[in-house]
Short mmCIF file of C-alpha atoms and ligand atoms in Angstrom, two decimals:
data_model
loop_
_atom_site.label_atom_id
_atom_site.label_comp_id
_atom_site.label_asym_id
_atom_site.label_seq_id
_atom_site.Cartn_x
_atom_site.Cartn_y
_atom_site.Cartn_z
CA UNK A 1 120.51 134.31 130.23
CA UNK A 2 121.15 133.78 126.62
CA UNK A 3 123.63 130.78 126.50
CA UNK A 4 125.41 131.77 123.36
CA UNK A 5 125.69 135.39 122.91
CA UNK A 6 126.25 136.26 118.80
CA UNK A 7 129.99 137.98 119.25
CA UNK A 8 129.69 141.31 119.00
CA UNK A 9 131.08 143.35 115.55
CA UNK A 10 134.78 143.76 115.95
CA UNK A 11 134.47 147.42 114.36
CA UNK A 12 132.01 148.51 117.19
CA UNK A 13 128.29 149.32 116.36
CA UNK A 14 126.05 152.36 116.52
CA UNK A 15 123.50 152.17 119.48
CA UNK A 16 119.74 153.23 119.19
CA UNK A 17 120.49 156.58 119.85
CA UNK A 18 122.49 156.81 117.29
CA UNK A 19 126.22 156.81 119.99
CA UNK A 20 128.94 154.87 117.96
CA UNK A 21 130.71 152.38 119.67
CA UNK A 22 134.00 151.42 118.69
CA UNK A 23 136.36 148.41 118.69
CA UNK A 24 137.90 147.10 122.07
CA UNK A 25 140.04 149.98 124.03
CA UNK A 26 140.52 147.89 127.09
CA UNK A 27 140.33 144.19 127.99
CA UNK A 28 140.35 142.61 130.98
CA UNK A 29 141.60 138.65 130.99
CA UNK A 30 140.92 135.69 133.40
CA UNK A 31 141.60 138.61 136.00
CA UNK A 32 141.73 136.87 139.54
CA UNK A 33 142.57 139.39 142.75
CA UNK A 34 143.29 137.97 146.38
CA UNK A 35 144.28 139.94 149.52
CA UNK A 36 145.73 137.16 151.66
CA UNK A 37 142.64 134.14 151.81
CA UNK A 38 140.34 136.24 150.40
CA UNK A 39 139.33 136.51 146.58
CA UNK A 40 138.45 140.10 145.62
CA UNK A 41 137.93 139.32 141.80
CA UNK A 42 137.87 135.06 140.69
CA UNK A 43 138.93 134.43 136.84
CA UNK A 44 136.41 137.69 135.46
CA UNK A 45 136.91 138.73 131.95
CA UNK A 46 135.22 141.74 129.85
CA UNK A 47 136.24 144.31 127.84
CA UNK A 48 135.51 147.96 127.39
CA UNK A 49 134.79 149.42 123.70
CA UNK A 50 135.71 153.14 122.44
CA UNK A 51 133.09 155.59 122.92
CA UNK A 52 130.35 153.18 125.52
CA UNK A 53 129.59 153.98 128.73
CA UNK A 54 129.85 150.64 130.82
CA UNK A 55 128.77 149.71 133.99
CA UNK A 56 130.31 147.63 136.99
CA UNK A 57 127.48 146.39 139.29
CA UNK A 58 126.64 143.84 141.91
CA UNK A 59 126.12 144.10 145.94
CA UNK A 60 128.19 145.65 148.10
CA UNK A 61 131.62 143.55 148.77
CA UNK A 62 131.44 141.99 145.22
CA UNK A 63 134.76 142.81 144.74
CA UNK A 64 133.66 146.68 141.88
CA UNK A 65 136.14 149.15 143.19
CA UNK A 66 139.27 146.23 143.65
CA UNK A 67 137.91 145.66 139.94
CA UNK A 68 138.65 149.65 138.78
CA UNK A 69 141.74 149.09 140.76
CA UNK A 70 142.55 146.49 139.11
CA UNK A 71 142.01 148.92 136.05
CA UNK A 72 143.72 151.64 137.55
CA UNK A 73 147.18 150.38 138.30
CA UNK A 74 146.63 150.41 142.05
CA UNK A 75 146.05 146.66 142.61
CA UNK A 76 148.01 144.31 140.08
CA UNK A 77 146.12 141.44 140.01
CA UNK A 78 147.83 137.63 140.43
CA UNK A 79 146.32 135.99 137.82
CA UNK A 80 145.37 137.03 133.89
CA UNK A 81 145.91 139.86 131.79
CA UNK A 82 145.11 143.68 131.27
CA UNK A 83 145.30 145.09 128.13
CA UNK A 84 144.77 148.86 126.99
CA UNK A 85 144.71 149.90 123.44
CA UNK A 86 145.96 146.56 122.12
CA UNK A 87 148.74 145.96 123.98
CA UNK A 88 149.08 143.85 127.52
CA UNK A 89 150.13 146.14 129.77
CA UNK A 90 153.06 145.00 132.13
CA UNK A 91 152.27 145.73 136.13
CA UNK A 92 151.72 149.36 136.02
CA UNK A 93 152.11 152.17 138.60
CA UNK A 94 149.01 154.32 138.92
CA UNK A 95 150.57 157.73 138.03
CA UNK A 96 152.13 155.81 134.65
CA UNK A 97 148.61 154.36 133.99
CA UNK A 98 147.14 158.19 134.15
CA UNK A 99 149.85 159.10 131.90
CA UNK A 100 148.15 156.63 129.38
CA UNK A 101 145.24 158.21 129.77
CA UNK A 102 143.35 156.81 132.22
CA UNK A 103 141.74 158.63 135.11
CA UNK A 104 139.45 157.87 137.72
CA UNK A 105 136.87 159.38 140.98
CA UNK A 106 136.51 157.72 144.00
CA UNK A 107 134.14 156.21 146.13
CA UNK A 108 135.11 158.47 148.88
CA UNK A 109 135.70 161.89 147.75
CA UNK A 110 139.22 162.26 147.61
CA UNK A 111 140.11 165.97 147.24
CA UNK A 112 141.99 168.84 148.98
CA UNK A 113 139.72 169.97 151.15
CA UNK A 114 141.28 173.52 152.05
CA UNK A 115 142.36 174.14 148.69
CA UNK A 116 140.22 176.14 146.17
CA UNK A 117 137.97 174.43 143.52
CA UNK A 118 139.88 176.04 140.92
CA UNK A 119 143.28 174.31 141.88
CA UNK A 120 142.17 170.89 142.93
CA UNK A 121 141.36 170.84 139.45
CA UNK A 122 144.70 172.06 138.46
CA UNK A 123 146.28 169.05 139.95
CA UNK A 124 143.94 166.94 137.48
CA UNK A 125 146.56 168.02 134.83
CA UNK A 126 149.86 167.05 136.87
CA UNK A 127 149.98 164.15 134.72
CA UNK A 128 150.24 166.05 131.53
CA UNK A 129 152.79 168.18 132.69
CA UNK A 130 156.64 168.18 132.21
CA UNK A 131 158.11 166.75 135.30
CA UNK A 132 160.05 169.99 136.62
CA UNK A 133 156.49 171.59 136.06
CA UNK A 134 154.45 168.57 137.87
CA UNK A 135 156.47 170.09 140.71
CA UNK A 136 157.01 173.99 139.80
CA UNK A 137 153.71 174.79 137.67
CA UNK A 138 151.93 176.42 140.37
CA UNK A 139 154.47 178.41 142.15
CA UNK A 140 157.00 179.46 139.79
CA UNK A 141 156.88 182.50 137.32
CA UNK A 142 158.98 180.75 134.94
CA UNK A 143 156.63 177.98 134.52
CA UNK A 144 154.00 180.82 133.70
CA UNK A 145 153.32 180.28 130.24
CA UNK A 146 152.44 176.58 130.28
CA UNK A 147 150.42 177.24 133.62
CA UNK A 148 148.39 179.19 131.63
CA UNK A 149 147.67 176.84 128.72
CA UNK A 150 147.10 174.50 131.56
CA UNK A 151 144.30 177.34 133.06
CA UNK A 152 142.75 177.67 129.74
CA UNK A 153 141.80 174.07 129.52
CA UNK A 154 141.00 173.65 133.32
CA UNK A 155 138.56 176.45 132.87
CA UNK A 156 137.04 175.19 129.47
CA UNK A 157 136.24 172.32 131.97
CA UNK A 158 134.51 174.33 134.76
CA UNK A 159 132.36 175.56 132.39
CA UNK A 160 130.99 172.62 131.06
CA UNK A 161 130.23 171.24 134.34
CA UNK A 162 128.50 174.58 135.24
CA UNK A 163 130.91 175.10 138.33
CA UNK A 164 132.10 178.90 137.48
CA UNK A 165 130.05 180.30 140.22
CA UNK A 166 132.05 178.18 143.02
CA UNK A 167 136.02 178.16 141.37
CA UNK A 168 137.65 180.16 143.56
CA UNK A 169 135.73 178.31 146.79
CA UNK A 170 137.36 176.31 149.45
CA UNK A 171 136.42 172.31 148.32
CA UNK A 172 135.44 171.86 152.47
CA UNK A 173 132.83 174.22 152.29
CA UNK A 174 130.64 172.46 149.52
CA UNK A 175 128.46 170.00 149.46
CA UNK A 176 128.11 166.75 148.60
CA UNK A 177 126.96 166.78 145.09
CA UNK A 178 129.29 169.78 143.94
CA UNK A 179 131.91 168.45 145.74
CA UNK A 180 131.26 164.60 143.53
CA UNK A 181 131.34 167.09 140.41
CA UNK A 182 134.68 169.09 141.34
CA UNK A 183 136.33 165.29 141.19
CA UNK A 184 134.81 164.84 137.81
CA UNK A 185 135.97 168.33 136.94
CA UNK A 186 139.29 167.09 138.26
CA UNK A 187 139.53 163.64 136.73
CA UNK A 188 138.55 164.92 133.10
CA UNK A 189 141.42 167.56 133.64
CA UNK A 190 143.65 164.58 132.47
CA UNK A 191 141.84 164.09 129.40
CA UNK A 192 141.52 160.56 129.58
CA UNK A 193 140.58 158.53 127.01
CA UNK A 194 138.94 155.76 129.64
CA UNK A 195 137.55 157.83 132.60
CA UNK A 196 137.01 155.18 135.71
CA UNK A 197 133.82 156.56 138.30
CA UNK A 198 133.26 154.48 141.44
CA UNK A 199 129.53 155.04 142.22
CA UNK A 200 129.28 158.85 141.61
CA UNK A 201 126.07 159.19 142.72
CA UNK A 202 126.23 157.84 146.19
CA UNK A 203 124.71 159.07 148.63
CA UNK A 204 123.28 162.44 145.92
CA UNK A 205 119.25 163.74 146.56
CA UNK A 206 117.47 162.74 143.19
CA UNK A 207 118.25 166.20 141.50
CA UNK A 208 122.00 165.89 142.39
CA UNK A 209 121.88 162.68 140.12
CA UNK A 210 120.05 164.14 137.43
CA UNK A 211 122.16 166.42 137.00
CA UNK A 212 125.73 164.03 137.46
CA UNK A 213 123.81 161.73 134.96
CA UNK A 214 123.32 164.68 132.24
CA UNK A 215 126.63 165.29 132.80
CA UNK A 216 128.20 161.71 132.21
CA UNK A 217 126.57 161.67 129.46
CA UNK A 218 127.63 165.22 127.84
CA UNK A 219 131.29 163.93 128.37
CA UNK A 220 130.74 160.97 126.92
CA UNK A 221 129.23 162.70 123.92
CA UNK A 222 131.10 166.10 123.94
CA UNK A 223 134.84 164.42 124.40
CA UNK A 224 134.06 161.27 123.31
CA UNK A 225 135.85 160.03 126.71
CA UNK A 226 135.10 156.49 127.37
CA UNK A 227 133.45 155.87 130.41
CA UNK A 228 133.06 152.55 133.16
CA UNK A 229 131.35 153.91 136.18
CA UNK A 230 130.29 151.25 139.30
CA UNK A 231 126.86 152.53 140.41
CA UNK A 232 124.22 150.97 142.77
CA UNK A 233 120.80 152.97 141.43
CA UNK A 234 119.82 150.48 138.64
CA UNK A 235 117.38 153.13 137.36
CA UNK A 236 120.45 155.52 136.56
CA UNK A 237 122.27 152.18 135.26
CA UNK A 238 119.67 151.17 132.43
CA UNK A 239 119.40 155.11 131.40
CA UNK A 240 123.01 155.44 131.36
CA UNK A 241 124.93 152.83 130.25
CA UNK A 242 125.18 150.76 126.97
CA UNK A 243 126.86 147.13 128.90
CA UNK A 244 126.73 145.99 132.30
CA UNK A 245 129.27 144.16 133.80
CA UNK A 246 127.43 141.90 137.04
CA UNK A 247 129.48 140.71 139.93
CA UNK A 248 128.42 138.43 143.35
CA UNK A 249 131.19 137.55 145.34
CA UNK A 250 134.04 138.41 142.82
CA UNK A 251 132.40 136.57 139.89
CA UNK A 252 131.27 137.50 137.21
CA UNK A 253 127.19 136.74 137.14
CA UNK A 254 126.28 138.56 133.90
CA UNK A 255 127.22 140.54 130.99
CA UNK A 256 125.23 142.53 128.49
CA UNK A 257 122.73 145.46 127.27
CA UNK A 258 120.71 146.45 130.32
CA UNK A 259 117.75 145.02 129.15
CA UNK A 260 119.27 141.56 129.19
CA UNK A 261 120.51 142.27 132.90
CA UNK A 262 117.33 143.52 134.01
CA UNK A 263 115.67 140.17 132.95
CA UNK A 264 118.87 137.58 133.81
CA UNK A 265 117.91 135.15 136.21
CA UNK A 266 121.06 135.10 138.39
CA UNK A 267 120.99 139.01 138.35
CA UNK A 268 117.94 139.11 140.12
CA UNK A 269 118.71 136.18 142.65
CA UNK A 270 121.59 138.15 143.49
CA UNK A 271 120.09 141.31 143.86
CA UNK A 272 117.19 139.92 146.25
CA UNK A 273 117.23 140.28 149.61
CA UNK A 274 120.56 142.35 149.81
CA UNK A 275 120.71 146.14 151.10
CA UNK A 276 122.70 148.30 148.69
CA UNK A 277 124.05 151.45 150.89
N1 ADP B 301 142.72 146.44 150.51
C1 ADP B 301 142.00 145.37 150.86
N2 ADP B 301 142.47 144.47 151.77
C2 ADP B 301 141.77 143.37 152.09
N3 ADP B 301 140.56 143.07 151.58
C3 ADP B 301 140.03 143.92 150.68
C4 ADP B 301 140.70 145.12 150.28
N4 ADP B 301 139.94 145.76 149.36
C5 ADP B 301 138.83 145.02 149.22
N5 ADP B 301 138.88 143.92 150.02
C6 ADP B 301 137.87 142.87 150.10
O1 ADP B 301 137.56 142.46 148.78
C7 ADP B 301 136.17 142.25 148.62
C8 ADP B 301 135.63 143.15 147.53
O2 ADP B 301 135.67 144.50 147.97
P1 ADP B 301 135.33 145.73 147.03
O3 ADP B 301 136.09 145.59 145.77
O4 ADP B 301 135.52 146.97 147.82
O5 ADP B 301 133.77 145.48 146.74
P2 ADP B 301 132.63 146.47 146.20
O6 ADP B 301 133.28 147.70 145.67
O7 ADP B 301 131.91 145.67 145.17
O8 ADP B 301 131.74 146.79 147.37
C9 ADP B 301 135.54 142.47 149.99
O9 ADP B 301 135.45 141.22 150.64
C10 ADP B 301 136.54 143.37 150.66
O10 ADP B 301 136.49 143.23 152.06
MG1 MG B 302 133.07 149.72 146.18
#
């Protein structure tokens, strides 16, 4: 590990492949998490720049999804600070953190199972509606013409994820991959500026995860949507992301351009000997 990392440019930087990367959009603080006597997350700091794509990873237990629910308004941490778009944001309910535009997949799928592809999407945008909508939109005629504006967007989204051919299916009746893709298709519904992915590839065959990398990517370039994804595959980590956050046991063990992971001493101590399902 390098033991004093140049700070990086406040303004953000332009990767090799020519990606910008902006200043700071989020920044987590001395962030410490404990559910009764045991620590989820101990004193971990980062932060998350405009436009990267940023991974979370580390062996299983090391405390990744508490971290994006740390991030996501569902855990509030009991130590340090979050802040979002340069301000420190107070404890935060989840549906108020969406509303700032930040939206997130889960490790376990997390959809309506019986309910079509087209409208589990639809509830992606509840968060952008008016609040007699949130709970009107889809049934009432009166709520028609911002349903449809709502439509227009939800499909512009089905397209780019290639998932016309399946919209009017039954979620239940998929499988795994498409089903991983309807929650992206569901999450970016929100627009988000920061989108949050807990290990979207689990448990995909190789070309499932080809094709959920290609399209992390596209968002990232199409909608410019910022992106910190927790992912176990370090293959799919190093082609993906521009940072990686490490954890072990709800520390932070490295920070840095893949290529610096890849070759950081505690990294690989950590990594050896430890089954990743
Ligand atoms: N809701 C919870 N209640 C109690 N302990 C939890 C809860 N969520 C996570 N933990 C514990 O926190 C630690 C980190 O878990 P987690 O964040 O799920 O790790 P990871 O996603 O890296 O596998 C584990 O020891 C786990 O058992
Ligand atoms: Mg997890």
């Amino acid at each position: 590990m390098t033991a004093a990392a140049q700070p990086l440019p406040a303004e953000g930087w332009t990767t090799a492949d020519g990606r910008k990367i902006g200043p700071v959009l989020m920044e987590m603080k001395n962030i410490t998490l404990r559910f009764g006597g045991v620590k989820a997350i101990t004193d971990i700091s980062f932060d998350i720049r405009e436009g990267e794509i940023r991974a979370i990873i580390g062996p299983n237990g090391a405390g990744k999804s508490s971290m994006l629910n740390v991030i996501s308004g569902f855990y509030v941490p009991q130590e340090g600070e979050v802040w979002f778009r340069g301000a420190k944001r107070p404890p935060t309910k989840p549906y108020e953190v969406a509303r700032q535009g930040i939206a997130r997949t889960f490790q376990n799928i997390a959809l309506f199972e019986g309910m079509s592809v087209l409208n589990n999407i639809m509830t992606g945008r509840l968060t952008l509606m008016k609040s007699n909508m949130a709970q009107q939109a889809l049934w009432w005629g009166a709520a028609q013409r911002e349903e449809d504006e709502h439509r227009e967007k939800v499909e512009k989204i089905i397209d780019f994820l290639e998932i016309q051919h399946i919209r009017k299916t039954p979620v239940g009746r998929l499988p795994y991959g498409l089903k991983k893709r309807v929650e992206l298709a569901r999450a970016l519904a929100a627009e988000p500026k920061l989108l949050l992915l807990d290990e979207p590839m689990a448990g995909m065959n190789v070309e499932e995860k080809e094709d959920m990398c290609r399209f992390i990517l596209d968002v990232n370039d199409e909608f410019g949507t910022t992106i910190a994804l927790i992912e176990h595959d370090m293959g799919v980590v190093m082609d993906l992301s521009d940072r990686v956050v490490v954890m072990d046991y709800g520390k932070k063990i490295g920070d840095g351009p893949p290529d610096e992971i890849r070759s950081n001493q505690a990294v690989i101590d950590a990594y050896l000997g430890v089954s990743h399902d």
